[in-house]
Amino acid sequence: MHSLTTSRARRGLGAVGSAAVLALLITACQSPAAEQSSTPVAGGTLTYASGDAEPTCLDPHVGGNYPQALIAGQFLDSLVSRDADGTVIPWLATEWSASDDGLSWDFTLRDDVSFTDGTPFNAEAVKVNVEHLKDPATESSTGYLALGKVESVEAVSDTVARFTLSAPDSALLESLSMPWLAIESPAGIARGMEENCQAPIGTGPFIVDEWVKQDHVSLVRNDDYNSPPADAKHEGKAYLEAIEWRFIPDSASRYAALQAGQVDVLDNAQPDTISAAEKTTTLAHIDAPRPGAANRIELNAGAAPFSDPAVREAFIRAVNVNDGIESLFFGSAERSYSPLSSAESAGFSEESLFDTDLDEANELLDSAGWTERDADGYRVKDGERLTLDFPVSTNQSIPAEQSLFEQIQATAKDAGFEVRLSLLDLSSWYGVLAENNYDLVSAPYTKVGPDVLRILYHSDGIVPAPSGYFANLSQVSNPELDELLTTASETSDDGERAALYDQAQEIILGGFHILPLYDQQNHFLLGTQVKDARAMPTVSTPTFYDAWLAGQ
């Protein structure tokens, strides 16, 4: 193992990145339309084209993946949000305080908000939502894991909800800002999972009107909306009358529809189309990297051959990542050497651990006993080929990333690794992970703040959540790391917390448990008729509450 040298450079960049995320880096591509008027006008239907997987359930409490978060923010509000600087700001909760021991939190709630089914938003509703998230029958993963230290919620009054925790949780506010913990109507939840999945009921600016599977979700305006987050640009109802949320998996078709004016916004923009869009005067680009973890490849240390740290290091030394990023991403992705996104100020990186060195990779494999090669050039030990199974979700990895994985596959072969890439739909991909049938995996995971490290790398994360998903896919099990992550999650002092996360990241990187690639990317392309759309400063999902369409 190589010695580590602490690098603070990325931390400084992280702070800048966070602010940039929240400002939503809208690269308006010389928009003449934008100069026509800056006064919002009401009306119109915005058409959104998603290239992400279609959710199987619109209730983000169930499961809790990014496609749900993308749309849930249009019809659900959360207790708190974050502003462009990353500061937690009021939303449905106006203020909050913690007890001296950190085991009790009181949230004061707005008293003038109703769900779109007419029932009141109050402390009892918060209690019901937390119980829903923690109920194994809900099959939650993201929300369930984020609320791991919350034992119960008590409705002290209609406007005060008291959270009781099993241990201090320095990430509680960050967790409550996420769409997977947004607040739904108790009456809606009581309808049962099937009906609530079809059309969750919130307090948000839009209402789920219709979901035509494998085609679109229709959202209509909530004319009684009065609860935007504290950083919204206006009050009252949204300007847009409706949103049509279409599912268009093919990236070329999505971009063609945008160019033809058939859709107003698309997500999962590909690097080549981003480059092309930035040369036009009719499209704009929102670059909103997600917070939490960087995009990375996890090496499964829970089974051979990656249970041997020398083999993990050999793989990382063998592969060439940088050339692929430079050739495939047209400048839209910057190489990461950290477990955390550049949007996180607590990121720690160590570039020297990831230098490509084929000679060293070969020496490591020789020392680990993989000394022979078969007729195809792959390493063999005790009659077994050095084979790595790498399932890839086609719903989560864009074509450029899949091509990058193919380049990694090719360079790994030079050292004698056989990498077997399997392109799978999201459901099949989850199934393979649940069966522990993988050696390498690229698994996006988004959580506000550095506590995402505890979710991903504490040994508790090897135990599946009620949904069946386990977050510690590298299957790191290290008592020293567990202690650091636990202590950090209970530490309120920012300096002490950052130092603990530094040490934790040194262990993760130095153990060659992950191969960082780049930020989890959110690139949205918009027609320049779309004004004041932005990504939320929480998990970088789009919000169209302030948006309006020029020319209505």
XYZ file of C-alpha atoms in Angstrom:
552
model
C 0.000 0.000 0.000
C 1.271 3.436 -0.811
C 1.580 6.133 1.760
C -1.023 8.883 1.707
C -0.492 12.586 1.560
C -3.383 14.749 2.633
C -4.615 17.044 -0.078
C -6.758 20.006 0.834
C -6.920 21.342 -2.652
C -10.115 19.572 -3.465
C -11.755 20.839 -0.318
C -11.330 24.359 -1.520
C -12.673 23.434 -4.905
C -15.569 21.702 -3.197
C -16.780 24.877 -1.581
C -16.742 26.626 -4.912
C -18.456 23.660 -6.495
C -21.232 23.727 -3.944
C -22.036 27.323 -4.620
C -21.873 26.660 -8.319
C -24.283 23.765 -8.024
C -26.755 25.861 -6.219
C -26.517 28.664 -8.645
C -27.277 25.972 -11.131
C -24.646 26.873 -13.564
C -27.129 27.737 -16.227
C -24.977 28.188 -19.279
C -27.334 30.211 -21.359
C -26.068 29.739 -24.868
C -26.442 33.271 -26.131
C -30.169 33.318 -25.746
C -31.810 36.092 -27.743
C -35.178 34.931 -26.415
C -33.938 35.544 -22.895
C -33.523 39.209 -23.753
C -37.120 39.599 -24.877
C -38.609 39.883 -21.407
C -37.656 39.237 -17.835
C -41.197 39.518 -16.493
C -42.751 36.128 -15.731
C -45.960 35.277 -17.520
C -48.448 32.667 -16.378
C -49.715 29.770 -18.395
C -48.607 26.958 -20.622
C -47.543 23.364 -20.298
C -43.871 22.519 -19.950
C -42.848 19.223 -21.520
C -39.985 17.419 -19.803
C -38.171 14.466 -21.393
C -36.500 12.089 -18.970
C -33.846 9.649 -20.038
C -33.638 8.164 -16.580
C -35.530 5.012 -15.699
C -39.278 5.341 -15.313
C -40.060 4.909 -11.618
C -41.970 1.828 -10.592
C -43.618 3.931 -7.866
C -44.019 7.711 -7.655
C -43.898 7.641 -3.841
C -40.209 8.381 -3.093
C -40.562 6.748 0.331
C -40.802 3.390 -1.457
C -37.329 2.292 -2.526
C -35.862 5.735 -3.007
C -33.948 6.123 -6.244
C -33.038 9.125 -8.348
C -35.809 8.843 -10.990
C -38.318 9.212 -8.151
C -36.485 12.256 -6.813
C -36.466 13.894 -10.250
C -40.256 14.071 -10.399
C -41.246 14.043 -6.714
C -39.973 17.576 -6.167
C -42.748 18.854 -8.433
C -45.534 17.643 -6.121
C -43.957 17.141 -2.674
C -42.393 19.609 -0.228
C -39.824 18.770 2.468
C -39.419 20.054 6.011
C -36.248 21.981 5.132
C -34.168 22.857 2.087
C -30.700 24.274 1.369
C -29.710 27.545 -0.228
C -26.967 28.179 -2.776
C -24.335 28.242 -0.043
C -25.441 24.921 1.387
C -27.078 26.464 4.443
C -30.189 24.664 5.645
C -33.206 26.954 5.197
C -36.910 26.788 6.146
C -39.524 25.064 4.031
C -42.465 23.347 5.694
C -40.624 23.798 8.997
C -39.944 27.412 9.961
C -37.392 26.768 12.711
C -35.787 23.944 14.662
C -33.635 23.311 17.710
C -31.777 20.393 19.261
C -31.429 19.446 22.911
C -27.991 19.758 24.500
C -27.386 16.004 24.217
C -28.480 15.980 20.567
C -31.087 13.292 21.221
C -34.167 15.446 20.767
C -35.069 17.880 17.987
C -38.126 20.158 17.916
C -39.384 21.384 14.540
C -41.828 24.289 14.379
C -44.133 23.885 11.395
C -46.130 26.233 9.198
C -49.743 26.466 10.321
C -51.259 27.598 7.011
C -50.490 24.696 4.680
C -52.793 21.947 3.414
C -52.232 18.882 1.305
C -53.860 18.891 -2.095
C -56.534 16.497 -0.820
C -57.653 19.253 1.552
C -56.288 17.718 4.753
C -54.076 19.878 6.985
C -50.276 19.657 7.161
C -49.344 19.395 10.846
C -47.108 17.612 13.324
C -49.233 14.477 13.185
C -48.581 14.325 9.428
C -44.823 14.477 10.079
C -45.171 11.657 12.585
C -47.104 9.513 10.095
C -44.522 10.149 7.362
C -41.573 9.102 9.528
C -43.433 5.982 10.635
C -44.210 5.233 6.983
C -40.536 5.545 6.048
C -39.398 3.326 8.910
C -42.056 0.656 8.368
C -40.376 -2.347 6.674
C -43.567 -2.856 4.680
C -42.851 0.416 2.868
C -39.697 -1.183 1.424
C -37.743 2.040 1.742
C -33.991 2.188 1.325
C -32.738 5.777 0.914
C -35.190 7.355 3.344
C -34.985 4.434 5.747
C -31.185 4.587 5.910
C -31.195 8.371 6.352
C -33.530 8.070 9.337
C -31.571 5.270 10.967
C -31.103 7.169 14.245
C -34.661 8.477 14.502
C -36.537 6.360 17.016
C -39.863 8.199 16.967
C -41.685 11.457 16.300
C -44.154 12.991 18.734
C -46.765 15.591 17.805
C -46.227 17.989 20.726
C -48.861 20.265 19.196
C -50.235 20.863 15.726
C -47.203 22.995 14.925
C -44.400 21.282 16.871
C -42.995 17.880 15.926
C -40.413 16.359 18.276
C -37.903 13.862 16.884
C -36.345 11.453 19.405
C -33.031 9.924 18.340
C -31.078 6.880 19.533
C -27.797 8.803 19.072
C -26.841 12.311 17.947
C -27.162 12.766 14.198
C -25.158 15.637 12.719
C -26.715 14.909 9.319
C -30.383 15.018 10.374
C -31.180 18.358 8.725
C -29.328 17.386 5.556
C -31.322 14.170 5.425
C -34.651 15.916 5.926
C -33.954 18.209 2.973
C -33.964 15.296 0.530
C -36.979 14.413 -1.640
C -36.932 10.809 -0.434
C -38.048 12.133 2.983
C -40.581 14.637 1.654
C -43.932 14.948 3.387
C -47.050 13.258 2.019
C -50.692 13.329 3.014
C -51.421 10.770 5.751
C -54.774 10.158 4.107
C -52.951 9.469 0.861
C -50.579 7.051 2.554
C -53.527 5.303 4.183
C -54.854 4.366 0.751
C -52.164 1.696 0.579
C -48.962 1.310 -1.385
C -50.474 0.548 -4.771
C -52.715 3.597 -4.927
C -50.188 5.880 -3.282
C -47.508 4.798 -5.749
C -49.771 5.800 -8.601
C -50.410 9.345 -7.328
C -48.808 10.493 -4.047
C -50.485 13.510 -2.470
C -48.328 16.348 -1.201
C -48.362 20.065 -0.528
C -46.264 20.866 -3.611
C -46.827 23.260 -6.510
C -48.184 20.539 -8.820
C -50.513 17.551 -8.479
C -50.189 14.128 -10.098
C -53.152 13.993 -12.482
C -52.396 10.916 -14.590
C -49.663 8.330 -15.058
C -49.660 6.453 -18.361
C -47.011 3.788 -17.855
C -44.106 3.735 -20.289
C -45.204 7.074 -21.664
C -45.774 10.032 -19.356
C -46.975 11.507 -16.076
C -49.305 14.511 -16.268
C -48.945 17.118 -13.537
C -51.393 19.986 -13.071
C -50.907 23.171 -11.081
C -51.898 23.357 -7.414
C -53.751 26.674 -7.457
C -53.731 26.846 -3.652
C -49.948 26.457 -3.313
C -48.441 28.643 -0.600
C -45.369 26.799 0.731
C -42.282 27.318 -1.456
C -38.806 26.942 0.092
C -37.269 30.087 1.538
C -35.012 30.642 -1.493
C -37.812 30.610 -4.114
C -38.122 33.665 -6.358
C -41.833 34.217 -5.852
C -44.790 33.291 -3.651
C -48.164 31.782 -4.454
C -48.997 29.318 -7.185
C -46.623 28.275 -9.972
C -46.635 30.143 -13.275
C -46.942 26.976 -15.362
C -50.405 25.463 -15.694
C -49.102 21.954 -16.186
C -46.082 19.732 -16.778
C -46.023 16.705 -19.034
C -43.252 14.392 -17.800
C -42.353 12.108 -20.692
C -40.081 9.070 -20.623
C -37.841 8.940 -23.705
C -34.999 6.463 -23.051
C -33.164 7.003 -26.335
C -30.796 9.948 -26.005
C -30.813 10.819 -29.723
C -34.619 10.882 -29.790
C -34.670 13.021 -26.676
C -32.313 15.577 -28.151
C -34.114 15.572 -31.513
C -37.393 16.286 -29.713
C -35.763 19.203 -27.901
C -34.327 20.615 -31.108
C -37.728 20.298 -32.790
C -39.467 22.103 -29.952
C -41.508 19.017 -29.037
C -40.079 19.083 -25.513
C -38.839 22.017 -23.446
C -36.344 20.316 -21.116
C -34.415 17.064 -21.109
C -32.259 15.328 -18.548
C -29.394 12.857 -18.937
C -27.916 15.024 -21.686
C -25.066 13.219 -23.426
C -21.609 14.800 -23.685
C -21.806 15.206 -27.461
C -25.220 16.884 -27.284
C -24.053 19.182 -24.492
C -21.196 20.251 -26.716
C -23.558 20.728 -29.667
C -26.138 22.619 -27.589
C -23.539 25.048 -26.312
C -22.858 26.088 -29.904
C -26.480 27.084 -30.491
C -28.457 30.212 -29.614
C -31.657 28.327 -28.867
C -30.650 25.979 -26.060
C -29.359 26.447 -22.538
C -27.475 24.061 -20.276
C -27.815 23.457 -16.542
C -24.801 21.680 -15.060
C -25.782 20.467 -11.588
C -23.446 17.811 -10.164
C -25.080 15.830 -7.405
C -23.932 16.101 -3.795
C -22.780 13.178 -1.694
C -20.690 10.487 -3.312
C -18.657 10.834 -6.481
C -19.379 8.530 -9.377
C -17.057 5.613 -8.809
C -16.501 1.915 -9.410
C -16.827 -0.178 -6.260
C -14.556 -3.222 -5.886
C -16.370 -5.987 -3.995
C -13.994 -6.946 -1.184
C -16.511 -9.411 0.211
C -15.369 -12.248 -2.037
C -12.405 -13.419 -4.093
C -10.533 -12.142 -5.973
C -11.001 -8.641 -4.501
C -10.889 -9.946 -0.933
C -7.122 -9.723 -1.565
C -6.070 -6.040 -1.323
C -3.125 -6.668 -3.664
C -5.539 -7.705 -6.412
C -7.660 -4.603 -5.810
C -4.608 -2.384 -6.102
C -3.426 -4.262 -9.181
C -6.740 -3.637 -10.921
C -6.661 0.074 -10.129
C -3.025 0.334 -11.271
C -3.814 -1.500 -14.499
C -6.680 0.574 -15.827
C -6.468 3.856 -17.682
C -9.393 6.114 -16.811
C -8.180 9.557 -17.780
C -7.796 8.956 -21.511
C -11.341 7.655 -21.690
C -12.812 10.629 -19.868
C -10.930 13.048 -22.083
C -11.998 11.368 -25.312
C -15.598 10.509 -24.443
C -16.925 13.378 -22.346
C -16.072 16.470 -24.416
C -14.959 18.367 -21.349
C -18.235 17.772 -19.494
C -16.622 15.608 -16.783
C -13.572 16.208 -14.616
C -11.680 13.239 -13.157
C -12.261 12.711 -9.446
C -9.861 11.142 -6.979
C -12.214 11.420 -3.992
C -15.070 9.340 -2.595
C -17.107 12.565 -2.329
C -18.579 14.841 -4.949
C -16.888 18.160 -5.662
C -20.099 19.683 -4.283
C -19.078 18.488 -0.816
C -16.609 20.650 1.096
C -15.430 17.614 3.118
C -13.986 15.846 0.079
C -10.504 14.343 0.432
C -8.559 13.202 -2.610
C -5.282 11.442 -3.308
C -4.413 11.381 -6.996
C -1.188 9.375 -6.668
C -3.116 6.276 -5.641
C -4.671 6.093 -9.076
C -1.668 6.434 -11.375
C -1.758 3.889 -14.174
C 1.279 1.608 -13.846
C 1.065 -1.708 -15.723
C 4.425 -2.943 -14.436
C 3.352 -2.473 -10.850
C 0.005 -4.119 -11.551
C 1.805 -7.154 -12.936
C 4.127 -7.324 -9.926
C 1.187 -7.164 -7.545
C -0.637 -9.965 -9.322
C 2.525 -12.098 -9.391
C 2.941 -11.582 -5.656
C -0.702 -12.528 -5.109
C -0.127 -15.864 -6.847
C -1.735 -15.037 -10.198
C 1.448 -16.006 -12.046
C 0.146 -17.963 -15.024
C -1.717 -16.851 -18.142
C -4.028 -18.874 -20.343
C -4.111 -18.951 -24.141
C -6.231 -15.787 -24.210
C -3.741 -13.875 -22.086
C -5.782 -13.876 -18.883
C -4.270 -14.615 -15.498
C -4.945 -18.029 -13.953
C -4.521 -19.311 -10.401
C -5.278 -22.864 -9.248
C -7.021 -23.439 -12.536
C -9.347 -20.413 -12.155
C -9.247 -17.489 -14.558
C -8.948 -14.000 -13.041
C -12.457 -12.965 -14.036
C -14.409 -9.932 -12.823
C -18.173 -9.625 -13.320
C -19.246 -6.035 -13.924
C -23.024 -5.544 -14.242
C -23.946 -2.141 -15.676
C -27.346 -0.471 -15.392
C -28.254 0.925 -18.788
C -30.765 3.201 -17.052
C -28.081 4.812 -14.911
C -24.971 4.723 -17.101
C -25.082 6.948 -20.147
C -23.564 5.599 -23.408
C -20.352 7.583 -22.886
C -19.907 5.955 -19.501
C -20.567 2.519 -20.932
C -17.851 3.222 -23.506
C -15.543 4.263 -20.671
C -16.193 0.937 -18.970
C -15.262 -0.831 -22.215
C -11.961 1.061 -22.254
C -11.353 0.084 -18.635
C -12.126 -3.496 -19.628
C -9.531 -3.315 -22.430
C -6.746 -1.837 -20.308
C -7.395 -4.295 -17.471
C -6.817 -7.127 -19.931
C -3.222 -5.991 -20.394
C -2.573 -7.024 -16.798
C -4.479 -10.286 -17.231
C -7.940 -9.379 -15.875
C -10.994 -10.641 -17.731
C -13.740 -8.070 -17.146
C -17.188 -9.354 -18.133
C -19.489 -6.399 -18.739
C -23.217 -7.113 -18.574
C -25.646 -4.429 -19.725
C -28.850 -4.777 -17.683
C -32.084 -2.889 -17.150
C -32.528 -1.386 -13.706
C -34.615 -4.204 -12.274
C -32.197 -6.917 -13.449
C -29.257 -4.882 -12.195
C -30.761 -4.627 -8.698
C -31.356 -8.380 -8.805
C -27.724 -9.160 -9.568
C -26.550 -6.952 -6.717
C -28.986 -8.551 -4.289
C -27.555 -11.952 -5.195
C -24.031 -10.644 -4.537
C -23.165 -11.666 -8.075
C -20.702 -8.920 -8.961
C -17.038 -7.969 -8.546
C -17.257 -4.435 -9.894
C -20.182 -2.059 -9.901
C -20.885 1.569 -10.615
C -23.774 2.467 -8.330
C -24.856 6.090 -8.023
C -25.867 7.105 -4.518
C -26.959 10.589 -3.627
C -27.258 11.978 -0.122
C -26.753 15.528 1.007
C -23.545 15.900 3.015
C -20.516 13.739 3.886
C -22.631 11.393 5.997
C -23.101 9.537 2.726
C -19.760 7.910 3.628
C -21.426 6.219 6.613
C -24.227 4.940 4.413
C -21.830 3.547 1.811
C -18.831 2.305 3.798
C -19.913 1.452 7.355
C -20.134 -2.311 7.775
C -23.794 -1.872 8.804
C -24.416 -1.060 5.148
C -23.732 -4.644 4.132
C -27.070 -5.532 5.739
C -29.900 -4.964 3.236
C -32.494 -2.239 3.852
C -36.183 -3.269 3.801
C -36.184 -2.788 0.038
C -33.504 -5.501 -0.243
C -30.849 -2.996 -1.342
C -27.607 -2.788 0.620
C -25.571 0.371 0.199
C -22.088 -0.889 1.095
C -21.477 -2.466 -2.295
C -17.698 -2.523 -1.880
C -18.443 -4.566 1.251
C -15.813 -2.786 3.300
C -15.743 -4.159 6.841
C -13.203 -2.266 8.896
C -13.751 -1.559 12.633
C -11.497 1.513 12.550
C -13.481 2.931 9.639
C -16.775 2.118 11.354
C -15.654 3.986 14.459
C -14.596 7.065 12.475
C -17.867 7.211 10.545
C -19.978 6.676 13.642
C -18.115 9.338 15.609
C -18.355 11.803 12.717
C -22.100 11.290 12.505
C -22.410 12.220 16.188
C -20.059 15.222 16.087
C -21.515 18.688 15.711
C -18.191 20.583 15.590
C -17.491 21.216 11.896
C -13.707 21.079 12.250
C -13.690 17.838 14.196
C -16.215 16.344 11.810
C -14.098 17.246 8.772
C -10.974 15.716 10.327
C -12.810 12.469 10.994
C -14.093 12.319 7.421
C -10.544 12.924 6.158
C -9.326 9.891 8.070
C -12.230 7.794 6.857
C -11.594 8.693 3.229
C -7.892 7.879 3.615
C -8.863 4.362 4.682
C -11.346 3.933 1.836
C -8.920 5.169 -0.813
C -5.822 3.562 0.689
C -7.585 0.202 0.848
C -8.299 0.409 -2.895
C -11.973 -0.205 -2.285
C -13.146 2.241 -4.953
C -12.029 3.730 -8.245
C -13.311 7.334 -8.320
C -14.321 8.548 -11.780
C -16.093 11.946 -11.751
C -19.039 13.709 -10.164
C -22.443 12.106 -10.463
C -23.607 14.266 -13.287
C -26.858 16.079 -13.859
C -26.890 17.859 -17.189
C -30.167 19.401 -18.268
C -30.714 21.017 -21.661
C -33.510 23.554 -22.061
C -35.071 25.558 -24.819
C -34.388 29.218 -24.144
C -38.132 29.838 -23.909
C -37.907 28.204 -20.461
C -37.114 30.866 -17.877
C -36.115 30.560 -14.222
C -35.872 26.781 -14.113
C -33.225 25.655 -11.659
C -31.896 22.606 -9.875
C -32.649 22.323 -6.195
C -29.618 22.957 -3.947
C -30.460 19.717 -2.142
C -29.864 16.771 -4.491
C -29.734 18.780 -7.744
C -33.143 17.721 -9.047
C -34.999 20.198 -11.270
C -37.752 22.420 -9.929
C -40.220 24.260 -12.108
C -42.054 26.194 -9.409
C -40.468 29.500 -10.483
C -40.271 28.529 -14.156
C -42.271 30.183 -16.895
C -42.514 29.974 -20.654
C -41.717 33.031 -22.747
C -44.219 33.725 -25.479
C -47.285 32.506 -23.609
